[in-house]
Amino acid sequence: MRFMLLFSRQGKLRLQKWYTATAERDKKKMVRELMQVVLARKPKMCSFLEWRDLKIVYKRYASLYFCCAVEEQDNELITLEVIHRFVELLDKYFGSVCELDIIFNFEKAYFILDEFLMGGEIQDTSKKSVLKAIEQADLLQEVSLNLKHKMA
Amino acid sequence: MRMPAPIRLRELIRTIRTARTQAEEREMIQKECAAIRSSFREEDNTYRCRNVAKLLYMHMLGYPAHFGQLECLKLIASQKFTDKRIGYLGAMLLLDERQDVHLLMTNCIKNDLNHSTQYVQGLALCTLGCMGSSEMCRDLAGEVEKLLKTSNSYLRKKAALCAVHVIRKVPELMEMFLPATKNLLSEKNHGVLHTSVVLLTEMCERSPDMLSHFRKLVPQLVRILKNLIMSGYSPEHDVSGISDPFLQVRILRLLRILGKGDDDSSEAMNDILAQVATNTETSKNVGNAILYETVLTIMDIKSESGLRVLAINILGRFLLNNDKNIRYVALTSLLKTVQTDHNAVQRHRSTIVDCLKDLDVSIKRRAMELSFALVNGNNIRGMMKELLYFLDSCDPDFKADCASGIFLAAEKYAPSKRWHIDTIMRVLTTAGSYVRDDSVPNLIQLITNSVEMHAYTVQRLYKALLDDISQQPLVQVASWCIGEYGDLLVSGQCEEEEPIQVSEDEVLDVLEGLLVSNLSTPVTRGYSLTAIMKLSTRFSSLNRIKKVVSIYGSSIDVELQQRAVEYNALFKKYDHMRPALLERMPIMEKTATNGPSETVQTNGETDSTILDTKHLPSISQPASQANDLLDLLGGNDVVPIIQTTVPTKPASAGGELLDLLGDLSLTGGPTPTPASSVPMSQPPFLLDGLTSQPLFNDIAAVIPPMTAYNKNGLIIEFTFERSNPNPNIAVITIHATNSTEADMTEFVFQAAVPKTFQLQLLSPSSNVVPAFNQGSVTQVIRVLNPQKQQLRMRIKLTYTHKGSPVQDLAEVNNFPPQSWQ
């Protein structure tokens, strides 16, 4: 996977994860272009399209588009499952996740994504395992914050 | 005085979201950025984390945040986990390997890779594995390798993926990870298994040695896959009743790589593939994802024919699936295998043709490409009916490609000349304005060669003109034909259908109408004027023609003016030559070799010795270049590298170039929308020898040859010719010689040019460059350079020398200015 984008129907970016080194200027351009292309798609169309030299796999969940750019040899159908798994993780974490959760807790969304994928590949295929790691990390964060308060 | 605490992240988000205009938002952002900046200046440790988090939010909204880069580094260096978490996130979002500042992270990451808390180690591995630059990877590879051997599966799985990234960035480091891979597959933990398979895949893809080394893992992989399928319900890894589909897919992909080209491995995996193919539940996407991967593997390895048929049948079933995504991948896969398993794919032809009516644009395009690939002598009539119907109703984006494909297919498999002409007519009349400009000369050549159909063709074209003169390619072909066969038209000789009654004046009315109509392009006007001129030897209304020609002698259009002046001269001074000059064109031969052979300057005015009238009609522009430009069907001896409309790699060398020659983007690229062809404002080459040329002849000046490549005994020289009817085309002949003592066999020369150019490579003379300069391989390249930009080229050479394969890439930048000016 080259990158993953989350954006709203109005074209507001909610998350962007890049797995290849790309200049900031190019990232902006690509995001703008791709959002335009995906938002122009009609509901009846399939979830895959070709864009530049990449394959784009996208799926809409409520008001959010989840959009991944994969390489030629990647399996588009399983990429849909990867997207779905990420949504499930968010859902379990936030409890019936909605776009607002991701807006207000974007850093947590990133933490979850970074526990699930690395370099565009799945780290762990067990939902339970990923969620447990996040939970533990959150606890660690709590602890470090409490320590700070004790010292203050 | 102590500054008030910076506002919390969520508070800021809430505030910004209340902004009603872009300007209001910008103001809020600027205010907050100023506050954050001063807070940074104070080196406030307490709130740094909060401030960076806010900065990251604003960055996502599109605002600059580079002043936070160093702060991220400070956060990473902090001992607090909260700080590190945000610091690493910030680094991944804001830091760029192009800026040296990112290297400052290296030491922190190194320390954190050895941290006592695995979650900190995890953060470090993740950051390195997502954005580590080559320098960082070099420095830290050793730490990653250590972690790859740990018994802690949480770290081991992350180390594996981090290693993948390191290898991608610094391929030479691959070797050092080899020992650690030893018992990766014996792990029970699915996370480690999955990431290990990814690591092994990466290594095998990059190194043939690794590939041979890891082939021995095939039995183990087969076993793991089997266990996954046979094992009962495992809640932790279950997805819709299937056990760990992600791992299954990854294993199938690795098996594909290991089995490719290897009989033993392929045999060892045969059974499990059949098992997966037949037992996987297909009701949900996840099952189909596994089947899809299985099909890809079956097709790529040396599977027995039964298994291949099974695979194609799965794809056939996919075509009938309600889910359009499934149909899409089916069509893509079928397109890939249609060359190798042609007969099997043919069986699904009717389903494929049905997909032409699908609502989804991508599906339609693939169905179209596949349909063209499946056309053959047996099904041409039926297929053409469907394709013509498709042409009528498809999106404008497709029309050009479809039209070209139809022309090609018709030419290859036309059951009769009459059918062929009818098909061409149908395309011209329904999609006439989308037909590529370069189809026009090709069609003209086709028509010329169908001698017995001349009368029928000109009649049909004439009638089409009466209906509609807006579609330029149609008008151009029609004008040319009327000019050529107008005598047949007025004499009512048609056999194929009821001959129409038309007088010379009516014909001239139509042609003159084209000259004045503002629907006609300058090119079209050129065609009409020439056609009128040619009729002077076929019709008797000489005076009328002379009048028209003399009027246009003062036309504002320089092109038209020049023609008219020359034709006038023909009437006046060279009237004795006129009949010979304007006589019927002979059959033009299609040659697959070099470009324009006889390029005779045909100035009506100056040097009458140039006018070797016998040569003029035979300025046959080999139309091979015109029609093969759009070789959707592949397999011709011409290797086109132009406007590949097939987004997936076509069978020709053009496709491989797309990924090998990097950033010198190929003309046309892999985007499906056909690039609007370079407007060739020059009249096409094929025409009557009276194409206007500048009055001065110096284009024929010799362009000096050059040495493009000289390495390891292989020398490649370029010699140049200017393609005279079209000065935007340079014709380059490469001469490859070999001064070493062994032959260079399987020699393949490939070239790519920047986007503003178009390139066509014709067949090489052979693919063996003999030793000791005993001979040479020659090959012709035609480069279209309409913007007259400086010519640059990247070439790729592959050959076998003394038993070993050799491959080299080179840039060619020393083109003499005359070759592109």
PDB file of C-alpha atoms in Angstrom, chain B residues 261-491:
ATOM      1  CA  GLY B 261       9.042 -21.279 -13.404  1.00  0.00           C
ATOM      2  CA  ASP B 262       9.772 -24.185 -11.100  1.00  0.00           C
ATOM      3  CA  ASP B 263       8.220 -27.570 -11.836  1.00  0.00           C
ATOM      4  CA  ASP B 264       8.837 -29.197  -8.494  1.00  0.00           C
ATOM      5  CA  SER B 265       7.508 -26.381  -6.385  1.00  0.00           C
ATOM      6  CA  SER B 266       4.508 -25.983  -8.641  1.00  0.00           C
ATOM      7  CA  GLU B 267       3.733 -29.636  -8.269  1.00  0.00           C
ATOM      8  CA  ALA B 268       4.087 -29.496  -4.507  1.00  0.00           C
ATOM      9  CA  MET B 269       1.437 -26.804  -4.284  1.00  0.00           C
ATOM     10  CA  ASN B 270      -0.922 -28.212  -6.858  1.00  0.00           C
ATOM     11  CA  ASP B 271      -3.185 -30.034  -4.412  1.00  0.00           C
ATOM     12  CA  ILE B 272      -3.573 -27.250  -1.921  1.00  0.00           C
ATOM     13  CA  LEU B 273      -4.429 -24.814  -4.702  1.00  0.00           C
ATOM     14  CA  ALA B 274      -7.101 -27.121  -5.988  1.00  0.00           C
ATOM     15  CA  GLN B 275      -8.401 -27.515  -2.473  1.00  0.00           C
ATOM     16  CA  VAL B 276      -8.598 -23.798  -1.825  1.00  0.00           C
ATOM     17  CA  ALA B 277     -10.145 -23.227  -5.223  1.00  0.00           C
ATOM     18  CA  THR B 278     -12.924 -25.683  -4.651  1.00  0.00           C
ATOM     19  CA  ASN B 279     -13.616 -25.349  -0.937  1.00  0.00           C
ATOM     20  CA  THR B 280     -13.572 -21.621  -0.310  1.00  0.00           C
ATOM     21  CA  GLU B 281     -16.883 -20.097   0.547  1.00  0.00           C
ATOM     22  CA  THR B 282     -17.873 -17.616  -2.147  1.00  0.00           C
ATOM     23  CA  SER B 283     -20.836 -15.832  -0.636  1.00  0.00           C
ATOM     24  CA  LYS B 284     -18.837 -12.947   0.750  1.00  0.00           C
ATOM     25  CA  ASN B 285     -16.094 -10.727  -0.563  1.00  0.00           C
ATOM     26  CA  VAL B 286     -13.514 -12.263   1.735  1.00  0.00           C
ATOM     27  CA  GLY B 287     -13.882 -15.716   0.206  1.00  0.00           C
ATOM     28  CA  ASN B 288     -13.684 -14.272  -3.271  1.00  0.00           C
ATOM     29  CA  ALA B 289     -10.554 -12.387  -2.313  1.00  0.00           C
ATOM     30  CA  ILE B 290      -8.898 -15.698  -1.498  1.00  0.00           C
ATOM     31  CA  LEU B 291     -10.177 -17.277  -4.701  1.00  0.00           C
ATOM     32  CA  TYR B 292      -8.871 -14.349  -6.671  1.00  0.00           C
ATOM     33  CA  GLU B 293      -5.400 -14.725  -5.204  1.00  0.00           C
ATOM     34  CA  THR B 294      -5.567 -18.449  -5.851  1.00  0.00           C
ATOM     35  CA  VAL B 295      -6.432 -17.885  -9.491  1.00  0.00           C
ATOM     36  CA  LEU B 296      -3.532 -15.476  -9.877  1.00  0.00           C
ATOM     37  CA  THR B 297      -1.200 -18.067  -8.410  1.00  0.00           C
ATOM     38  CA  ILE B 298      -2.505 -20.897 -10.552  1.00  0.00           C
ATOM     39  CA  MET B 299      -2.055 -18.829 -13.671  1.00  0.00           C
ATOM     40  CA  ASP B 300       1.481 -17.811 -12.846  1.00  0.00           C
ATOM     41  CA  ILE B 301       3.040 -21.092 -11.810  1.00  0.00           C
ATOM     42  CA  LYS B 302       3.536 -24.239 -13.847  1.00  0.00           C
ATOM     43  CA  SER B 303       0.178 -25.700 -13.052  1.00  0.00           C
ATOM     44  CA  GLU B 304      -1.345 -28.622 -14.852  1.00  0.00           C
ATOM     45  CA  SER B 305      -3.991 -27.826 -17.415  1.00  0.00           C
ATOM     46  CA  GLY B 306      -6.862 -29.100 -15.295  1.00  0.00           C
ATOM     47  CA  LEU B 307      -5.985 -26.600 -12.627  1.00  0.00           C
ATOM     48  CA  ARG B 308      -5.735 -23.786 -15.152  1.00  0.00           C
ATOM     49  CA  VAL B 309      -9.141 -24.562 -16.539  1.00  0.00           C
ATOM     50  CA  LEU B 310     -10.467 -24.572 -12.991  1.00  0.00           C
ATOM     51  CA  ALA B 311      -8.975 -21.124 -12.510  1.00  0.00           C
ATOM     52  CA  ILE B 312     -10.466 -19.693 -15.680  1.00  0.00           C
ATOM     53  CA  ASN B 313     -13.813 -21.139 -14.751  1.00  0.00           C
ATOM     54  CA  ILE B 314     -13.639 -19.410 -11.402  1.00  0.00           C
ATOM     55  CA  LEU B 315     -13.088 -16.186 -13.288  1.00  0.00           C
ATOM     56  CA  GLY B 316     -15.994 -17.036 -15.530  1.00  0.00           C
ATOM     57  CA  ARG B 317     -18.196 -17.449 -12.469  1.00  0.00           C
ATOM     58  CA  PHE B 318     -16.892 -14.178 -11.130  1.00  0.00           C
ATOM     59  CA  LEU B 319     -18.159 -12.524 -14.290  1.00  0.00           C
ATOM     60  CA  LEU B 320     -21.660 -13.558 -13.363  1.00  0.00           C
ATOM     61  CA  ASN B 321     -21.396 -12.323  -9.797  1.00  0.00           C
ATOM     62  CA  ASN B 322     -23.704  -9.540  -8.732  1.00  0.00           C
ATOM     63  CA  ASP B 323     -20.871  -7.749  -7.058  1.00  0.00           C
ATOM     64  CA  LYS B 324     -19.325  -5.414  -9.601  1.00  0.00           C
ATOM     65  CA  ASN B 325     -15.994  -5.475  -7.803  1.00  0.00           C
ATOM     66  CA  ILE B 326     -15.779  -9.167  -8.451  1.00  0.00           C
ATOM     67  CA  ARG B 327     -16.670  -8.679 -12.097  1.00  0.00           C
ATOM     68  CA  TYR B 328     -13.982  -6.048 -12.356  1.00  0.00           C
ATOM     69  CA  VAL B 329     -11.173  -8.233 -11.025  1.00  0.00           C
ATOM     70  CA  ALA B 330     -12.372 -11.076 -13.205  1.00  0.00           C
ATOM     71  CA  LEU B 331     -12.071  -8.988 -16.325  1.00  0.00           C
ATOM     72  CA  THR B 332      -8.664  -7.705 -15.279  1.00  0.00           C
ATOM     73  CA  SER B 333      -7.385 -11.216 -14.695  1.00  0.00           C
ATOM     74  CA  LEU B 334      -8.854 -12.544 -17.903  1.00  0.00           C
ATOM     75  CA  LEU B 335      -7.148  -9.766 -19.782  1.00  0.00           C
ATOM     76  CA  LYS B 336      -3.849 -10.921 -18.334  1.00  0.00           C
ATOM     77  CA  THR B 337      -4.337 -14.517 -19.336  1.00  0.00           C
ATOM     78  CA  VAL B 338      -6.077 -14.125 -22.647  1.00  0.00           C
ATOM     79  CA  GLN B 339      -2.862 -14.565 -24.577  1.00  0.00           C
ATOM     80  CA  THR B 340      -1.721 -17.715 -22.828  1.00  0.00           C
ATOM     81  CA  ASP B 341      -5.045 -19.426 -22.238  1.00  0.00           C
ATOM     82  CA  HIS B 342      -6.879 -18.092 -25.198  1.00  0.00           C
ATOM     83  CA  ASN B 343      -9.205 -21.010 -25.792  1.00  0.00           C
ATOM     84  CA  ALA B 344     -10.285 -21.251 -22.197  1.00  0.00           C
ATOM     85  CA  VAL B 345     -11.111 -17.559 -22.127  1.00  0.00           C
ATOM     86  CA  GLN B 346     -12.989 -17.812 -25.426  1.00  0.00           C
ATOM     87  CA  ARG B 347     -15.541 -20.011 -23.732  1.00  0.00           C
ATOM     88  CA  HIS B 348     -16.614 -17.052 -21.651  1.00  0.00           C
ATOM     89  CA  ARG B 349     -16.845 -14.716 -24.562  1.00  0.00           C
ATOM     90  CA  SER B 350     -20.569 -14.111 -24.420  1.00  0.00           C
ATOM     91  CA  THR B 351     -20.434 -13.189 -20.731  1.00  0.00           C
ATOM     92  CA  ILE B 352     -17.584 -10.842 -21.456  1.00  0.00           C
ATOM     93  CA  VAL B 353     -19.492  -9.209 -24.273  1.00  0.00           C
ATOM     94  CA  ASP B 354     -22.450  -8.728 -21.941  1.00  0.00           C
ATOM     95  CA  CYS B 355     -20.172  -6.721 -19.692  1.00  0.00           C
ATOM     96  CA  LEU B 356     -19.964  -4.142 -22.450  1.00  0.00           C
ATOM     97  CA  LYS B 357     -23.378  -3.073 -21.268  1.00  0.00           C
ATOM     98  CA  ASP B 358     -22.321  -2.712 -17.652  1.00  0.00           C
ATOM     99  CA  LEU B 359     -22.883   0.606 -15.973  1.00  0.00           C
ATOM    100  CA  ASP B 360     -19.422   0.921 -14.553  1.00  0.00           C
ATOM    101  CA  VAL B 361     -16.908   2.676 -16.729  1.00  0.00           C
ATOM    102  CA  SER B 362     -13.912   0.589 -15.649  1.00  0.00           C
ATOM    103  CA  ILE B 363     -15.774  -2.629 -16.272  1.00  0.00           C
ATOM    104  CA  LYS B 364     -16.853  -1.459 -19.701  1.00  0.00           C
ATOM    105  CA  ARG B 365     -13.316  -0.561 -20.637  1.00  0.00           C
ATOM    106  CA  ARG B 366     -11.930  -3.892 -19.605  1.00  0.00           C
ATOM    107  CA  ALA B 367     -14.722  -5.715 -21.349  1.00  0.00           C
ATOM    108  CA  MET B 368     -13.902  -3.774 -24.485  1.00  0.00           C
ATOM    109  CA  GLU B 369     -10.214  -4.597 -24.325  1.00  0.00           C
ATOM    110  CA  LEU B 370     -10.937  -8.221 -23.649  1.00  0.00           C
ATOM    111  CA  SER B 371     -13.436  -8.349 -26.485  1.00  0.00           C
ATOM    112  CA  PHE B 372     -10.849  -7.110 -28.918  1.00  0.00           C
ATOM    113  CA  ALA B 373      -8.420  -9.697 -27.640  1.00  0.00           C
ATOM    114  CA  LEU B 374     -10.956 -12.423 -28.285  1.00  0.00           C
ATOM    115  CA  VAL B 375     -11.898 -11.461 -31.818  1.00  0.00           C
ATOM    116  CA  ASN B 376     -10.833 -14.017 -34.365  1.00  0.00           C
ATOM    117  CA  GLY B 377     -11.750 -15.232 -37.810  1.00  0.00           C
ATOM    118  CA  ASN B 378     -14.584 -17.366 -36.502  1.00  0.00           C
ATOM    119  CA  ASN B 379     -16.425 -14.870 -34.398  1.00  0.00           C
ATOM    120  CA  ILE B 380     -15.669 -11.645 -36.258  1.00  0.00           C
ATOM    121  CA  ARG B 381     -19.174 -11.022 -37.558  1.00  0.00           C
ATOM    122  CA  GLY B 382     -20.918 -11.544 -34.236  1.00  0.00           C
ATOM    123  CA  MET B 383     -18.298  -9.720 -32.240  1.00  0.00           C
ATOM    124  CA  MET B 384     -18.231  -6.782 -34.605  1.00  0.00           C
ATOM    125  CA  LYS B 385     -21.965  -6.360 -34.291  1.00  0.00           C
ATOM    126  CA  GLU B 386     -21.625  -6.069 -30.550  1.00  0.00           C
ATOM    127  CA  LEU B 387     -18.616  -3.787 -30.775  1.00  0.00           C
ATOM    128  CA  LEU B 388     -20.266  -1.470 -33.281  1.00  0.00           C
ATOM    129  CA  TYR B 389     -23.297  -1.273 -31.040  1.00  0.00           C
ATOM    130  CA  PHE B 390     -20.969  -0.488 -28.164  1.00  0.00           C
ATOM    131  CA  LEU B 391     -19.279   2.205 -30.231  1.00  0.00           C
ATOM    132  CA  ASP B 392     -22.626   3.852 -30.837  1.00  0.00           C
ATOM    133  CA  SER B 393     -23.526   4.134 -27.215  1.00  0.00           C
ATOM    134  CA  CYS B 394     -20.286   4.327 -25.260  1.00  0.00           C
ATOM    135  CA  ASP B 395     -18.704   7.302 -23.543  1.00  0.00           C
ATOM    136  CA  PRO B 396     -16.716   9.684 -25.717  1.00  0.00           C
ATOM    137  CA  ASP B 397     -13.622   8.628 -23.763  1.00  0.00           C
ATOM    138  CA  PHE B 398     -13.830   5.201 -25.287  1.00  0.00           C
ATOM    139  CA  LYS B 399     -14.761   6.047 -28.807  1.00  0.00           C
ATOM    140  CA  ALA B 400     -11.275   6.668 -30.122  1.00  0.00           C
ATOM    141  CA  ASP B 401      -9.908   3.431 -28.715  1.00  0.00           C
ATOM    142  CA  CYS B 402     -12.919   1.471 -29.782  1.00  0.00           C
ATOM    143  CA  ALA B 403     -12.776   2.827 -33.286  1.00  0.00           C
ATOM    144  CA  SER B 404      -9.111   2.010 -33.593  1.00  0.00           C
ATOM    145  CA  GLY B 405      -9.667  -1.442 -32.226  1.00  0.00           C
ATOM    146  CA  ILE B 406     -12.457  -2.063 -34.684  1.00  0.00           C
ATOM    147  CA  PHE B 407     -10.316  -0.962 -37.603  1.00  0.00           C
ATOM    148  CA  LEU B 408      -7.555  -3.284 -36.521  1.00  0.00           C
ATOM    149  CA  ALA B 409      -9.821  -6.226 -35.983  1.00  0.00           C
ATOM    150  CA  ALA B 410     -11.588  -5.595 -39.258  1.00  0.00           C
ATOM    151  CA  GLU B 411      -8.326  -5.511 -41.090  1.00  0.00           C
ATOM    152  CA  LYS B 412      -7.146  -8.753 -39.591  1.00  0.00           C
ATOM    153  CA  TYR B 413     -10.283 -10.786 -39.898  1.00  0.00           C
ATOM    154  CA  ALA B 414     -12.614  -9.195 -42.421  1.00  0.00           C
ATOM    155  CA  PRO B 415     -14.580 -12.006 -44.029  1.00  0.00           C
ATOM    156  CA  SER B 416     -15.027  -9.998 -47.212  1.00  0.00           C
ATOM    157  CA  LYS B 417     -13.965  -6.699 -48.693  1.00  0.00           C
ATOM    158  CA  ARG B 418     -17.529  -5.494 -48.819  1.00  0.00           C
ATOM    159  CA  TRP B 419     -17.964  -6.232 -45.114  1.00  0.00           C
ATOM    160  CA  HIS B 420     -14.750  -4.439 -44.433  1.00  0.00           C
ATOM    161  CA  ILE B 421     -15.749  -1.291 -46.236  1.00  0.00           C
ATOM    162  CA  ASP B 422     -19.184  -1.382 -44.619  1.00  0.00           C
ATOM    163  CA  THR B 423     -17.627  -1.678 -41.199  1.00  0.00           C
ATOM    164  CA  ILE B 424     -15.319   1.227 -41.854  1.00  0.00           C
ATOM    165  CA  MET B 425     -18.244   3.269 -43.091  1.00  0.00           C
ATOM    166  CA  ARG B 426     -20.229   2.452 -40.003  1.00  0.00           C
ATOM    167  CA  VAL B 427     -17.403   3.589 -37.742  1.00  0.00           C
ATOM    168  CA  LEU B 428     -16.813   6.755 -39.699  1.00  0.00           C
ATOM    169  CA  THR B 429     -20.444   7.710 -39.694  1.00  0.00           C
ATOM    170  CA  THR B 430     -21.205   6.916 -36.066  1.00  0.00           C
ATOM    171  CA  ALA B 431     -17.958   7.934 -34.414  1.00  0.00           C
ATOM    172  CA  GLY B 432     -16.340   9.834 -37.202  1.00  0.00           C
ATOM    173  CA  SER B 433     -15.129  12.705 -35.087  1.00  0.00           C
ATOM    174  CA  TYR B 434     -13.420  10.451 -32.565  1.00  0.00           C
ATOM    175  CA  VAL B 435     -11.440   8.455 -35.064  1.00  0.00           C
ATOM    176  CA  ARG B 436      -7.754   9.164 -34.663  1.00  0.00           C
ATOM    177  CA  ASP B 437      -6.175  11.389 -37.249  1.00  0.00           C
ATOM    178  CA  ASP B 438      -3.671   8.757 -38.153  1.00  0.00           C
ATOM    179  CA  SER B 439      -6.395   6.309 -39.064  1.00  0.00           C
ATOM    180  CA  VAL B 440      -7.161   8.417 -42.108  1.00  0.00           C
ATOM    181  CA  PRO B 441      -4.102   7.457 -44.164  1.00  0.00           C
ATOM    182  CA  ASN B 442      -4.548   3.872 -43.128  1.00  0.00           C
ATOM    183  CA  LEU B 443      -8.130   3.798 -44.275  1.00  0.00           C
ATOM    184  CA  ILE B 444      -7.196   5.447 -47.531  1.00  0.00           C
ATOM    185  CA  GLN B 445      -4.630   2.788 -48.133  1.00  0.00           C
ATOM    186  CA  LEU B 446      -7.153   0.057 -47.362  1.00  0.00           C
ATOM    187  CA  ILE B 447      -9.654   1.535 -49.743  1.00  0.00           C
ATOM    188  CA  THR B 448      -7.084   1.888 -52.484  1.00  0.00           C
ATOM    189  CA  ASN B 449      -6.194  -1.735 -52.186  1.00  0.00           C
ATOM    190  CA  SER B 450      -9.769  -2.961 -52.385  1.00  0.00           C
ATOM    191  CA  VAL B 451      -9.868  -2.388 -56.100  1.00  0.00           C
ATOM    192  CA  GLU B 452     -13.185  -3.988 -56.868  1.00  0.00           C
ATOM    193  CA  MET B 453     -14.899  -1.965 -54.151  1.00  0.00           C
ATOM    194  CA  HIS B 454     -13.849   1.475 -55.345  1.00  0.00           C
ATOM    195  CA  ALA B 455     -17.130   2.363 -56.917  1.00  0.00           C
ATOM    196  CA  TYR B 456     -19.146   1.140 -53.975  1.00  0.00           C
ATOM    197  CA  THR B 457     -16.914   2.876 -51.490  1.00  0.00           C
ATOM    198  CA  VAL B 458     -16.916   6.241 -53.192  1.00  0.00           C
ATOM    199  CA  GLN B 459     -20.662   6.079 -53.578  1.00  0.00           C
ATOM    200  CA  ARG B 460     -21.258   5.325 -49.922  1.00  0.00           C
ATOM    201  CA  LEU B 461     -18.824   7.999 -48.854  1.00  0.00           C
ATOM    202  CA  TYR B 462     -20.459  10.516 -51.120  1.00  0.00           C
ATOM    203  CA  LYS B 463     -23.867   9.755 -49.667  1.00  0.00           C
ATOM    204  CA  ALA B 464     -22.442  10.070 -46.156  1.00  0.00           C
ATOM    205  CA  LEU B 465     -21.111  13.513 -47.032  1.00  0.00           C
ATOM    206  CA  LEU B 466     -24.523  14.610 -48.177  1.00  0.00           C
ATOM    207  CA  ASP B 467     -25.811  13.819 -44.695  1.00  0.00           C
ATOM    208  CA  ASP B 468     -23.108  15.225 -42.526  1.00  0.00           C
ATOM    209  CA  ILE B 469     -19.908  17.135 -43.109  1.00  0.00           C
ATOM    210  CA  SER B 470     -18.968  17.740 -39.502  1.00  0.00           C
ATOM    211  CA  GLN B 471     -16.913  14.639 -38.797  1.00  0.00           C
ATOM    212  CA  GLN B 472     -13.483  15.492 -40.145  1.00  0.00           C
ATOM    213  CA  PRO B 473     -11.913  12.046 -40.534  1.00  0.00           C
ATOM    214  CA  LEU B 474     -14.960  10.935 -42.482  1.00  0.00           C
ATOM    215  CA  VAL B 475     -14.860  14.057 -44.612  1.00  0.00           C
ATOM    216  CA  GLN B 476     -11.164  13.657 -45.299  1.00  0.00           C
ATOM    217  CA  VAL B 477     -11.429  10.051 -46.383  1.00  0.00           C
ATOM    218  CA  ALA B 478     -14.470  10.887 -48.457  1.00  0.00           C
ATOM    219  CA  SER B 479     -12.809  13.827 -50.202  1.00  0.00           C
ATOM    220  CA  TRP B 480      -9.786  11.786 -51.012  1.00  0.00           C
ATOM    221  CA  CYS B 481     -11.896   9.027 -52.475  1.00  0.00           C
ATOM    222  CA  ILE B 482     -14.011  11.361 -54.506  1.00  0.00           C
ATOM    223  CA  GLY B 483     -10.884  12.959 -55.882  1.00  0.00           C
ATOM    224  CA  GLU B 484      -9.546   9.581 -56.769  1.00  0.00           C
ATOM    225  CA  TYR B 485     -12.645   7.753 -57.932  1.00  0.00           C
ATOM    226  CA  GLY B 486     -14.957  10.569 -58.916  1.00  0.00           C
ATOM    227  CA  ASP B 487     -15.159   9.196 -62.434  1.00  0.00           C
ATOM    228  CA  LEU B 488     -16.676   5.971 -61.122  1.00  0.00           C
ATOM    229  CA  LEU B 489     -19.134   7.997 -59.121  1.00  0.00           C
ATOM    230  CA  VAL B 490     -20.566   9.950 -61.995  1.00  0.00           C
ATOM    231  CA  SER B 491     -20.579   7.068 -64.396  1.00  0.00           C
TER     232      SER B 491
END
